[in-house]
Amino acid sequence: MNPPPTPLAVLLNPRVQTVRAAREVGARTLMVGPDLTAPGMSRVLAEADQVLEADWRSYRRLTAALSHLAGARQTAVFGFERATALAAARANFALRLPGSSPLSVAVLSDALALRERVNELTCASVRFEACERERLPKAACQVGFPCTVRPRGATADEAVLLRGVIDAEVVADRMPEGEVIVEEYLDGPRVLVEAHSHHGTHTVVATTPPLPTSGSGPRERVRGGGERRDGGCLGDLGDLGEDVAPAVHRLVADTLDAADYAFGPSLTTVALTAYGPRLVASGPCTVPDSTLPGVAVAALLELRTPAHRAQAS
């Protein structure tokens, strides 16, 4: 198989709007998915210039399927969700294509690794402990109440609020086996921040207005600020106000620097506490209606004008 014309955006399990965005900025699109007959795939297939059935969840299978693209100019693999972002980074590294390093994407995707780095490299530290489920009550006491707990692989939205030792004992009995992360409860409104990174320079693109937190018991989920309550999308940069925005933007940039994240979009949840902004969570992903996929494709493939208007075959 001969390499297709460049510029080429290889998209792992993309949404329809992601394929459209890539084509609108001037890239040809190769959509990769493990099952092209899955429900909902027909619309994506119709938008893409080319399609390839390959299991992107397997590093070896993905790199073998894309081996003909090794070292190609103006070509890169993209994933705009946590899992696909890491798979894309690994593929780009193996195929000598541009993009963030697999290590930086892995750190940004790992709540514990990211918290450790942010605490070490910034002034916005947050108390935390990592432990096995059985040690949860002791770890919670060390962090201090109120605090939150979640399995290591869970998102911040899945954290459970603990108000005391009894809560910790009850939740410990109900959590699955494995490592958990206990963090101090960050009291304050949540802000969701989208940013784009290029050669290590981070630009905040959009934010939500501050969203109130909630939580009244040990089983209640702590709002991570992942969505607007009114169902709307992220707003402009003025939503935070001149007194808060610079500190939030600085924390986002410091977080991405701590992960050594150089290229691509990111989504960061920040708590506006009485002591200043604090990191809740971050990841190499976007919200569903984000404009960042098009920005990321154009930047990484060095596209200046949307000259290409390919018709899907």
PDB file of C-alpha atoms in Angstrom:
ATOM      1  CA  MET A   1       0.000   0.000   0.000  1.00  0.00           C
ATOM      2  CA  ASN A   2       1.481   3.333  -1.075  1.00  0.00           C
ATOM      3  CA  PRO A   3       1.374   6.303   1.293  1.00  0.00           C
ATOM      4  CA  PRO A   4      -1.653   8.518   0.598  1.00  0.00           C
ATOM      5  CA  PRO A   5      -1.163  12.159  -0.371  1.00  0.00           C
ATOM      6  CA  THR A   6      -0.248  14.451   2.465  1.00  0.00           C
ATOM      7  CA  PRO A   7      -1.269  16.279   4.584  1.00  0.00           C
ATOM      8  CA  LEU A   8      -2.981  13.403   6.335  1.00  0.00           C
ATOM      9  CA  ALA A   9      -4.762  13.249   9.692  1.00  0.00           C
ATOM     10  CA  VAL A  10      -5.118   9.696  10.996  1.00  0.00           C
ATOM     11  CA  LEU A  11      -8.077   9.823  13.402  1.00  0.00           C
ATOM     12  CA  LEU A  12      -8.637   7.114  16.015  1.00  0.00           C
ATOM     13  CA  ASN A  13     -12.343   6.487  16.669  1.00  0.00           C
ATOM     14  CA  PRO A  14     -13.277  10.082  15.832  1.00  0.00           C
ATOM     15  CA  ARG A  15     -16.630  11.797  16.164  1.00  0.00           C
ATOM     16  CA  VAL A  16     -18.320  12.996  12.979  1.00  0.00           C
ATOM     17  CA  GLN A  17     -17.557  16.619  13.822  1.00  0.00           C
ATOM     18  CA  THR A  18     -13.881  15.764  14.352  1.00  0.00           C
ATOM     19  CA  VAL A  19     -13.572  14.338  10.841  1.00  0.00           C
ATOM     20  CA  ARG A  20     -15.306  17.385   9.421  1.00  0.00           C
ATOM     21  CA  ALA A  21     -13.041  19.734  11.360  1.00  0.00           C
ATOM     22  CA  ALA A  22      -9.904  18.013  10.079  1.00  0.00           C
ATOM     23  CA  ARG A  23     -11.083  18.214   6.483  1.00  0.00           C
ATOM     24  CA  GLU A  24     -12.146  21.832   6.831  1.00  0.00           C
ATOM     25  CA  VAL A  25      -8.634  22.921   7.811  1.00  0.00           C
ATOM     26  CA  GLY A  26      -7.120  21.210   4.790  1.00  0.00           C
ATOM     27  CA  ALA A  27      -6.235  17.656   5.806  1.00  0.00           C
ATOM     28  CA  ARG A  28      -7.146  14.386   4.204  1.00  0.00           C
ATOM     29  CA  THR A  29      -8.585  12.014   6.778  1.00  0.00           C
ATOM     30  CA  LEU A  30      -7.942   8.357   7.508  1.00  0.00           C
ATOM     31  CA  MET A  31     -10.397   7.059  10.074  1.00  0.00           C
ATOM     32  CA  VAL A  32      -9.206   4.056  12.126  1.00  0.00           C
ATOM     33  CA  GLY A  33     -11.521   1.917  14.238  1.00  0.00           C
ATOM     34  CA  PRO A  34     -11.618  -1.648  15.573  1.00  0.00           C
ATOM     35  CA  ASP A  35     -15.102  -2.378  14.183  1.00  0.00           C
ATOM     36  CA  LEU A  36     -16.343  -0.345  11.245  1.00  0.00           C
ATOM     37  CA  THR A  37     -19.735  -2.078  11.363  1.00  0.00           C
ATOM     38  CA  ALA A  38     -20.486  -0.889  14.902  1.00  0.00           C
ATOM     39  CA  PRO A  39     -23.665   1.159  15.444  1.00  0.00           C
ATOM     40  CA  GLY A  40     -23.216   4.835  14.675  1.00  0.00           C
ATOM     41  CA  MET A  41     -20.143   4.313  12.496  1.00  0.00           C
ATOM     42  CA  SER A  42     -21.856   4.868   9.145  1.00  0.00           C
ATOM     43  CA  ARG A  43     -21.954   8.665   9.504  1.00  0.00           C
ATOM     44  CA  VAL A  44     -18.277   8.807  10.423  1.00  0.00           C
ATOM     45  CA  LEU A  45     -17.336   6.530   7.527  1.00  0.00           C
ATOM     46  CA  ALA A  46     -19.245   8.746   5.123  1.00  0.00           C
ATOM     47  CA  GLU A  47     -17.265  11.806   6.217  1.00  0.00           C
ATOM     48  CA  ALA A  48     -13.766  10.295   6.093  1.00  0.00           C
ATOM     49  CA  ASP A  49     -11.618  10.235   2.961  1.00  0.00           C
ATOM     50  CA  GLN A  50     -10.281   6.787   3.828  1.00  0.00           C
ATOM     51  CA  VAL A  51     -11.099   4.162   6.427  1.00  0.00           C
ATOM     52  CA  LEU A  52      -9.035   1.412   8.005  1.00  0.00           C
ATOM     53  CA  GLU A  53     -10.249  -1.328  10.312  1.00  0.00           C
ATOM     54  CA  ALA A  54      -7.575  -1.851  12.952  1.00  0.00           C
ATOM     55  CA  ASP A  55      -7.632  -2.250  16.710  1.00  0.00           C
ATOM     56  CA  TRP A  56      -6.003   0.972  17.944  1.00  0.00           C
ATOM     57  CA  ARG A  57      -6.136  -0.434  21.497  1.00  0.00           C
ATOM     58  CA  SER A  58      -3.281  -2.771  20.524  1.00  0.00           C
ATOM     59  CA  TYR A  59       0.009  -0.904  20.055  1.00  0.00           C
ATOM     60  CA  ARG A  60       1.463  -3.604  17.819  1.00  0.00           C
ATOM     61  CA  ARG A  61      -1.613  -3.903  15.614  1.00  0.00           C
ATOM     62  CA  LEU A  62      -1.981  -0.158  15.195  1.00  0.00           C
ATOM     63  CA  THR A  63       1.652   0.484  14.320  1.00  0.00           C
ATOM     64  CA  ALA A  64       1.669  -2.476  11.929  1.00  0.00           C
ATOM     65  CA  ALA A  65      -1.457  -1.194  10.186  1.00  0.00           C
ATOM     66  CA  LEU A  66       0.079   2.277   9.821  1.00  0.00           C
ATOM     67  CA  SER A  67       3.661   1.208   9.081  1.00  0.00           C
ATOM     68  CA  HIS A  68       3.410   2.558   5.515  1.00  0.00           C
ATOM     69  CA  LEU A  69       3.157   6.067   7.008  1.00  0.00           C
ATOM     70  CA  ALA A  70       6.477   5.927   8.879  1.00  0.00           C
ATOM     71  CA  GLY A  71       8.326   9.217   8.531  1.00  0.00           C
ATOM     72  CA  ALA A  72       5.755  10.702   6.139  1.00  0.00           C
ATOM     73  CA  ARG A  73       5.621  14.492   5.883  1.00  0.00           C
ATOM     74  CA  GLN A  74       2.616  16.421   7.201  1.00  0.00           C
ATOM     75  CA  THR A  75       1.154  13.251   8.673  1.00  0.00           C
ATOM     76  CA  ALA A  76       0.181  12.465  12.254  1.00  0.00           C
ATOM     77  CA  VAL A  77      -2.102  10.239  14.297  1.00  0.00           C
ATOM     78  CA  PHE A  78      -4.723  11.976  16.450  1.00  0.00           C
ATOM     79  CA  GLY A  79      -6.919  10.893  19.333  1.00  0.00           C
ATOM     80  CA  PHE A  80      -9.148  13.367  21.123  1.00  0.00           C
ATOM     81  CA  GLU A  81     -10.225  11.204  24.063  1.00  0.00           C
ATOM     82  CA  ARG A  82      -8.022   9.961  26.901  1.00  0.00           C
ATOM     83  CA  ALA A  83      -7.565   6.425  25.580  1.00  0.00           C
ATOM     84  CA  THR A  84      -7.153   7.368  21.928  1.00  0.00           C
ATOM     85  CA  ALA A  85      -4.787  10.239  22.786  1.00  0.00           C
ATOM     86  CA  LEU A  86      -2.325   7.846  24.418  1.00  0.00           C
ATOM     87  CA  ALA A  87      -2.615   5.346  21.554  1.00  0.00           C
ATOM     88  CA  ALA A  88      -1.998   8.155  19.061  1.00  0.00           C
ATOM     89  CA  ALA A  89       1.080   9.383  20.946  1.00  0.00           C
ATOM     90  CA  ARG A  90       2.573   5.895  21.001  1.00  0.00           C
ATOM     91  CA  ALA A  91       1.909   5.423  17.295  1.00  0.00           C
ATOM     92  CA  ASN A  92       3.416   8.802  16.383  1.00  0.00           C
ATOM     93  CA  PHE A  93       6.546   8.015  18.382  1.00  0.00           C
ATOM     94  CA  ALA A  94       6.957   4.588  16.772  1.00  0.00           C
ATOM     95  CA  LEU A  95       6.341   5.916  13.256  1.00  0.00           C
ATOM     96  CA  ARG A  96       8.550   9.013  13.634  1.00  0.00           C
ATOM     97  CA  LEU A  97       5.590  11.346  13.276  1.00  0.00           C
ATOM     98  CA  PRO A  98       5.086  14.633  15.165  1.00  0.00           C
ATOM     99  CA  GLY A  99       3.207  14.938  18.449  1.00  0.00           C
ATOM    100  CA  SER A 100       3.571  14.878  22.214  1.00  0.00           C
ATOM    101  CA  SER A 101       5.714  12.125  23.695  1.00  0.00           C
ATOM    102  CA  PRO A 102       3.911   9.010  24.974  1.00  0.00           C
ATOM    103  CA  LEU A 103       5.321   9.677  28.450  1.00  0.00           C
ATOM    104  CA  SER A 104       3.863  13.184  28.637  1.00  0.00           C
ATOM    105  CA  VAL A 105       0.440  11.988  27.487  1.00  0.00           C
ATOM    106  CA  ALA A 106       0.588   9.108  29.968  1.00  0.00           C
ATOM    107  CA  VAL A 107       1.411  11.493  32.830  1.00  0.00           C
ATOM    108  CA  LEU A 108      -1.396  13.867  31.857  1.00  0.00           C
ATOM    109  CA  SER A 109      -3.772  10.875  31.741  1.00  0.00           C
ATOM    110  CA  ASP A 110      -2.721   9.465  35.136  1.00  0.00           C
ATOM    111  CA  ALA A 111      -4.286  11.336  38.069  1.00  0.00           C
ATOM    112  CA  LEU A 112      -1.684  10.164  40.586  1.00  0.00           C
ATOM    113  CA  ALA A 113       1.377  10.838  38.435  1.00  0.00           C
ATOM    114  CA  LEU A 114       0.052  14.260  37.485  1.00  0.00           C
ATOM    115  CA  ARG A 115      -0.762  15.205  41.085  1.00  0.00           C
ATOM    116  CA  GLU A 116       2.745  14.234  42.192  1.00  0.00           C
ATOM    117  CA  ARG A 117       4.362  16.365  39.501  1.00  0.00           C
ATOM    118  CA  VAL A 118       2.100  19.376  40.031  1.00  0.00           C
ATOM    119  CA  ASN A 119       2.747  19.264  43.779  1.00  0.00           C
ATOM    120  CA  GLU A 120       6.491  19.063  43.177  1.00  0.00           C
ATOM    121  CA  LEU A 121       6.797  21.692  40.453  1.00  0.00           C
ATOM    122  CA  THR A 122       4.140  24.303  41.284  1.00  0.00           C
ATOM    123  CA  CYS A 123       2.969  26.347  44.266  1.00  0.00           C
ATOM    124  CA  ALA A 124      -0.574  24.937  44.009  1.00  0.00           C
ATOM    125  CA  SER A 125      -0.069  21.749  46.015  1.00  0.00           C
ATOM    126  CA  VAL A 126      -2.955  19.540  47.165  1.00  0.00           C
ATOM    127  CA  ARG A 127      -2.697  16.996  50.005  1.00  0.00           C
ATOM    128  CA  PHE A 128      -3.144  13.423  48.812  1.00  0.00           C
ATOM    129  CA  GLU A 129      -2.367   9.803  49.610  1.00  0.00           C
ATOM    130  CA  ALA A 130      -2.341   6.713  47.413  1.00  0.00           C
ATOM    131  CA  CYS A 131      -3.082   3.417  49.128  1.00  0.00           C
ATOM    132  CA  GLU A 132      -4.825   0.085  48.856  1.00  0.00           C
ATOM    133  CA  ARG A 133      -8.523   0.075  49.608  1.00  0.00           C
ATOM    134  CA  GLU A 134      -7.992  -1.518  53.027  1.00  0.00           C
ATOM    135  CA  ARG A 135      -5.886   1.458  54.178  1.00  0.00           C
ATOM    136  CA  LEU A 136      -8.450   4.052  53.130  1.00  0.00           C
ATOM    137  CA  PRO A 137      -9.540   5.105  56.666  1.00  0.00           C
ATOM    138  CA  LYS A 138      -5.933   5.698  57.758  1.00  0.00           C
ATOM    139  CA  ALA A 139      -5.040   7.538  54.559  1.00  0.00           C
ATOM    140  CA  ALA A 140      -8.139   9.716  54.857  1.00  0.00           C
ATOM    141  CA  CYS A 141      -7.118  10.706  58.388  1.00  0.00           C
ATOM    142  CA  GLN A 142      -3.658  11.630  57.130  1.00  0.00           C
ATOM    143  CA  VAL A 143      -5.102  13.820  54.379  1.00  0.00           C
ATOM    144  CA  GLY A 144      -7.726  15.314  56.688  1.00  0.00           C
ATOM    145  CA  PHE A 145     -11.489  15.605  56.455  1.00  0.00           C
ATOM    146  CA  PRO A 146     -13.359  16.430  54.350  1.00  0.00           C
ATOM    147  CA  CYS A 147     -11.558  14.589  51.574  1.00  0.00           C
ATOM    148  CA  THR A 148     -12.417  12.618  48.452  1.00  0.00           C
ATOM    149  CA  VAL A 149     -11.568   9.108  47.297  1.00  0.00           C
ATOM    150  CA  ARG A 150     -11.679   7.335  43.954  1.00  0.00           C
ATOM    151  CA  PRO A 151     -10.090   4.293  42.341  1.00  0.00           C
ATOM    152  CA  ARG A 152      -6.806   5.210  40.670  1.00  0.00           C
ATOM    153  CA  GLY A 153      -8.239   4.689  37.205  1.00  0.00           C
ATOM    154  CA  ALA A 154     -11.426   6.671  37.850  1.00  0.00           C
ATOM    155  CA  THR A 155     -12.115  10.260  36.863  1.00  0.00           C
ATOM    156  CA  ALA A 156     -12.525  13.168  39.274  1.00  0.00           C
ATOM    157  CA  ASP A 157     -16.269  13.083  38.584  1.00  0.00           C
ATOM    158  CA  GLU A 158     -16.368   9.625  40.181  1.00  0.00           C
ATOM    159  CA  ALA A 159     -14.789  10.761  43.452  1.00  0.00           C
ATOM    160  CA  VAL A 160     -16.742  10.146  46.654  1.00  0.00           C
ATOM    161  CA  LEU A 161     -16.842  12.729  49.429  1.00  0.00           C
ATOM    162  CA  LEU A 162     -15.739  11.597  52.909  1.00  0.00           C
ATOM    163  CA  ARG A 163     -16.680  13.748  55.907  1.00  0.00           C
ATOM    164  CA  GLY A 164     -15.248  11.552  58.662  1.00  0.00           C
ATOM    165  CA  VAL A 165     -13.781   8.192  59.679  1.00  0.00           C
ATOM    166  CA  ILE A 166     -17.152   6.434  59.576  1.00  0.00           C
ATOM    167  CA  ASP A 167     -17.650   7.552  55.978  1.00  0.00           C
ATOM    168  CA  ALA A 168     -14.186   6.242  55.110  1.00  0.00           C
ATOM    169  CA  GLU A 169     -14.875   2.851  56.691  1.00  0.00           C
ATOM    170  CA  VAL A 170     -18.219   2.506  54.906  1.00  0.00           C
ATOM    171  CA  VAL A 171     -16.807   3.492  51.515  1.00  0.00           C
ATOM    172  CA  ALA A 172     -13.743   1.248  51.936  1.00  0.00           C
ATOM    173  CA  ASP A 173     -16.015  -1.779  52.263  1.00  0.00           C
ATOM    174  CA  ARG A 174     -17.861  -0.865  49.084  1.00  0.00           C
ATOM    175  CA  MET A 175     -14.994   0.067  46.793  1.00  0.00           C
ATOM    176  CA  PRO A 176     -13.444  -2.468  44.407  1.00  0.00           C
ATOM    177  CA  GLU A 177     -10.070  -4.015  45.184  1.00  0.00           C
ATOM    178  CA  GLY A 178      -7.041  -2.054  44.113  1.00  0.00           C
ATOM    179  CA  GLU A 179      -5.277   1.245  44.622  1.00  0.00           C
ATOM    180  CA  VAL A 180      -7.276   4.337  45.521  1.00  0.00           C
ATOM    181  CA  ILE A 181      -6.409   8.040  45.571  1.00  0.00           C
ATOM    182  CA  VAL A 182      -7.401  10.134  48.588  1.00  0.00           C
ATOM    183  CA  GLU A 183      -7.244  13.910  48.124  1.00  0.00           C
ATOM    184  CA  GLU A 184      -8.161  16.909  50.204  1.00  0.00           C
ATOM    185  CA  TYR A 185     -11.586  18.270  49.335  1.00  0.00           C
ATOM    186  CA  LEU A 186     -11.207  21.394  47.219  1.00  0.00           C
ATOM    187  CA  ASP A 187     -14.001  23.679  48.333  1.00  0.00           C
ATOM    188  CA  GLY A 188     -15.021  26.193  45.698  1.00  0.00           C
ATOM    189  CA  PRO A 189     -16.587  26.590  42.260  1.00  0.00           C
ATOM    190  CA  ARG A 190     -15.228  24.495  39.404  1.00  0.00           C
ATOM    191  CA  VAL A 191     -13.988  25.892  36.109  1.00  0.00           C
ATOM    192  CA  LEU A 192     -13.389  23.794  33.005  1.00  0.00           C
ATOM    193  CA  VAL A 193     -10.556  25.072  30.805  1.00  0.00           C
ATOM    194  CA  GLU A 194      -9.736  24.045  27.242  1.00  0.00           C
ATOM    195  CA  ALA A 195      -6.215  24.785  26.063  1.00  0.00           C
ATOM    196  CA  HIS A 196      -4.079  24.057  23.033  1.00  0.00           C
ATOM    197  CA  SER A 197      -0.353  23.358  23.222  1.00  0.00           C
ATOM    198  CA  HIS A 198       2.139  23.783  20.393  1.00  0.00           C
ATOM    199  CA  HIS A 199       5.885  23.344  20.885  1.00  0.00           C
ATOM    200  CA  GLY A 200       5.313  23.658  24.626  1.00  0.00           C
ATOM    201  CA  THR A 201       3.448  26.977  24.442  1.00  0.00           C
ATOM    202  CA  HIS A 202      -0.008  26.712  25.987  1.00  0.00           C
ATOM    203  CA  THR A 203      -2.959  28.852  24.890  1.00  0.00           C
ATOM    204  CA  VAL A 204      -6.226  28.889  26.826  1.00  0.00           C
ATOM    205  CA  VAL A 205      -9.013  28.714  24.254  1.00  0.00           C
ATOM    206  CA  ALA A 206     -12.223  28.547  26.290  1.00  0.00           C
ATOM    207  CA  THR A 207     -13.568  28.252  29.831  1.00  0.00           C
ATOM    208  CA  THR A 208     -16.838  27.587  31.582  1.00  0.00           C
ATOM    209  CA  PRO A 209     -18.299  30.119  33.976  1.00  0.00           C
ATOM    210  CA  PRO A 210     -17.625  28.992  37.585  1.00  0.00           C
ATOM    211  CA  LEU A 211     -19.856  26.051  38.508  1.00  0.00           C
ATOM    212  CA  PRO A 212     -20.866  25.476  42.150  1.00  0.00           C
ATOM    213  CA  THR A 213     -19.841  22.253  43.876  1.00  0.00           C
ATOM    214  CA  SER A 214     -22.248  19.988  45.671  1.00  0.00           C
ATOM    215  CA  GLY A 215     -22.049  17.142  48.146  1.00  0.00           C
ATOM    216  CA  SER A 216     -23.885  16.275  51.342  1.00  0.00           C
ATOM    217  CA  GLY A 217     -22.908  12.727  52.182  1.00  0.00           C
ATOM    218  CA  PRO A 218     -20.289  10.021  51.784  1.00  0.00           C
ATOM    219  CA  ARG A 219     -21.982   8.458  48.770  1.00  0.00           C
ATOM    220  CA  GLU A 220     -22.593  11.671  46.867  1.00  0.00           C
ATOM    221  CA  ARG A 221     -20.475  12.399  43.823  1.00  0.00           C
ATOM    222  CA  VAL A 222     -18.388  15.532  43.795  1.00  0.00           C
ATOM    223  CA  ARG A 223     -19.104  17.655  40.727  1.00  0.00           C
ATOM    224  CA  GLY A 224     -16.002  17.852  38.585  1.00  0.00           C
ATOM    225  CA  GLY A 225     -17.318  20.626  36.374  1.00  0.00           C
ATOM    226  CA  GLY A 226     -17.236  18.454  33.252  1.00  0.00           C
ATOM    227  CA  GLU A 227     -20.412  19.948  31.800  1.00  0.00           C
ATOM    228  CA  ARG A 228     -22.417  23.104  31.920  1.00  0.00           C
ATOM    229  CA  ARG A 229     -25.583  22.594  33.951  1.00  0.00           C
ATOM    230  CA  ASP A 230     -27.578  24.221  31.175  1.00  0.00           C
ATOM    231  CA  GLY A 231     -26.081  21.835  28.629  1.00  0.00           C
ATOM    232  CA  GLY A 232     -24.156  24.633  26.907  1.00  0.00           C
ATOM    233  CA  CYS A 233     -20.610  24.632  25.639  1.00  0.00           C
ATOM    234  CA  LEU A 234     -17.539  26.343  26.956  1.00  0.00           C
ATOM    235  CA  GLY A 235     -17.655  30.113  26.890  1.00  0.00           C
ATOM    236  CA  ASP A 236     -15.195  32.882  26.132  1.00  0.00           C
ATOM    237  CA  LEU A 237     -12.218  33.820  28.258  1.00  0.00           C
ATOM    238  CA  GLY A 238     -13.995  36.709  29.954  1.00  0.00           C
ATOM    239  CA  ASP A 239     -16.203  34.378  31.995  1.00  0.00           C
ATOM    240  CA  LEU A 240     -13.668  34.206  34.834  1.00  0.00           C
ATOM    241  CA  GLY A 241     -13.112  37.904  35.364  1.00  0.00           C
ATOM    242  CA  GLU A 242      -9.863  39.848  35.365  1.00  0.00           C
ATOM    243  CA  ASP A 243      -9.098  39.028  38.993  1.00  0.00           C
ATOM    244  CA  VAL A 244      -9.307  35.232  38.587  1.00  0.00           C
ATOM    245  CA  ALA A 245      -8.439  34.454  34.962  1.00  0.00           C
ATOM    246  CA  PRO A 246      -4.649  35.062  35.112  1.00  0.00           C
ATOM    247  CA  ALA A 247      -4.182  32.697  38.063  1.00  0.00           C
ATOM    248  CA  VAL A 248      -6.328  30.000  36.421  1.00  0.00           C
ATOM    249  CA  HIS A 249      -4.458  30.321  33.137  1.00  0.00           C
ATOM    250  CA  ARG A 250      -1.127  30.132  34.970  1.00  0.00           C
ATOM    251  CA  LEU A 251      -2.179  26.959  36.806  1.00  0.00           C
ATOM    252  CA  VAL A 252      -3.266  25.333  33.540  1.00  0.00           C
ATOM    253  CA  ALA A 253       0.052  26.197  31.891  1.00  0.00           C
ATOM    254  CA  ASP A 254       2.009  25.002  34.938  1.00  0.00           C
ATOM    255  CA  THR A 255       0.056  21.725  34.928  1.00  0.00           C
ATOM    256  CA  LEU A 256       0.809  21.088  31.262  1.00  0.00           C
ATOM    257  CA  ASP A 257       4.460  22.017  31.812  1.00  0.00           C
ATOM    258  CA  ALA A 258       4.621  19.604  34.746  1.00  0.00           C
ATOM    259  CA  ALA A 259       3.517  16.813  32.412  1.00  0.00           C
ATOM    260  CA  ASP A 260       5.941  18.050  29.720  1.00  0.00           C
ATOM    261  CA  TYR A 261       2.963  18.199  27.365  1.00  0.00           C
ATOM    262  CA  ALA A 262       4.051  19.885  24.134  1.00  0.00           C
ATOM    263  CA  PHE A 263       1.417  19.344  21.439  1.00  0.00           C
ATOM    264  CA  GLY A 264      -2.344  19.029  21.284  1.00  0.00           C
ATOM    265  CA  PRO A 265      -5.531  19.852  23.168  1.00  0.00           C
ATOM    266  CA  SER A 266      -6.158  19.513  26.878  1.00  0.00           C
ATOM    267  CA  LEU A 267      -9.099  19.771  29.233  1.00  0.00           C
ATOM    268  CA  THR A 268      -8.405  20.893  32.810  1.00  0.00           C
ATOM    269  CA  THR A 269     -10.777  21.205  35.754  1.00  0.00           C
ATOM    270  CA  VAL A 270      -9.779  23.853  38.288  1.00  0.00           C
ATOM    271  CA  ALA A 271     -11.278  24.553  41.724  1.00  0.00           C
ATOM    272  CA  LEU A 272     -11.454  28.204  42.767  1.00  0.00           C
ATOM    273  CA  THR A 273     -10.605  27.816  46.448  1.00  0.00           C
ATOM    274  CA  ALA A 274     -10.087  30.458  49.117  1.00  0.00           C
ATOM    275  CA  TYR A 275      -6.332  29.879  48.704  1.00  0.00           C
ATOM    276  CA  GLY A 276      -6.367  30.325  44.937  1.00  0.00           C
ATOM    277  CA  PRO A 277      -6.938  27.992  41.969  1.00  0.00           C
ATOM    278  CA  ARG A 278      -6.145  24.318  42.540  1.00  0.00           C
ATOM    279  CA  LEU A 279      -5.978  21.460  40.046  1.00  0.00           C
ATOM    280  CA  VAL A 280      -8.854  18.980  40.172  1.00  0.00           C
ATOM    281  CA  ALA A 281      -8.053  16.995  37.021  1.00  0.00           C
ATOM    282  CA  SER A 282      -6.588  17.321  33.551  1.00  0.00           C
ATOM    283  CA  GLY A 283      -6.324  15.200  30.433  1.00  0.00           C
ATOM    284  CA  PRO A 284      -5.314  15.191  26.746  1.00  0.00           C
ATOM    285  CA  CYS A 285      -8.911  15.362  25.550  1.00  0.00           C
ATOM    286  CA  THR A 286     -11.684  17.756  24.506  1.00  0.00           C
ATOM    287  CA  VAL A 287     -15.356  18.348  25.177  1.00  0.00           C
ATOM    288  CA  PRO A 288     -17.738  16.883  22.545  1.00  0.00           C
ATOM    289  CA  ASP A 289     -18.462  20.198  20.802  1.00  0.00           C
ATOM    290  CA  SER A 290     -14.918  21.532  20.997  1.00  0.00           C
ATOM    291  CA  THR A 291     -13.274  23.484  18.194  1.00  0.00           C
ATOM    292  CA  LEU A 292      -9.845  22.232  19.255  1.00  0.00           C
ATOM    293  CA  PRO A 293      -9.587  19.147  16.995  1.00  0.00           C
ATOM    294  CA  GLY A 294      -9.428  21.374  13.926  1.00  0.00           C
ATOM    295  CA  VAL A 295      -6.913  23.668  15.615  1.00  0.00           C
ATOM    296  CA  ALA A 296      -4.747  20.726  16.679  1.00  0.00           C
ATOM    297  CA  VAL A 297      -4.767  19.121  13.230  1.00  0.00           C
ATOM    298  CA  ALA A 298      -3.912  22.385  11.472  1.00  0.00           C
ATOM    299  CA  ALA A 299      -1.088  23.161  13.899  1.00  0.00           C
ATOM    300  CA  LEU A 300       0.569  19.741  13.923  1.00  0.00           C
ATOM    301  CA  LEU A 301       0.324  19.271  10.150  1.00  0.00           C
ATOM    302  CA  GLU A 302       1.451  22.873   9.544  1.00  0.00           C
ATOM    303  CA  LEU A 303      -1.632  23.779   7.532  1.00  0.00           C
ATOM    304  CA  ARG A 304      -2.080  27.468   6.851  1.00  0.00           C
ATOM    305  CA  THR A 305      -5.224  27.553   4.723  1.00  0.00           C
ATOM    306  CA  PRO A 306      -8.183  25.166   4.307  1.00  0.00           C
ATOM    307  CA  ALA A 307      -7.185  24.525   0.694  1.00  0.00           C
ATOM    308  CA  HIS A 308      -8.199  20.879   0.637  1.00  0.00           C
ATOM    309  CA  ARG A 309     -11.857  20.101   0.190  1.00  0.00           C
ATOM    310  CA  ALA A 310     -11.768  16.343  -0.330  1.00  0.00           C
ATOM    311  CA  GLN A 311     -14.976  14.578  -1.164  1.00  0.00           C
ATOM    312  CA  ALA A 312     -15.554  11.397   0.796  1.00  0.00           C
ATOM    313  CA  SER A 313     -15.508   8.395  -1.448  1.00  0.00           C
TER     314      SER A 313
END
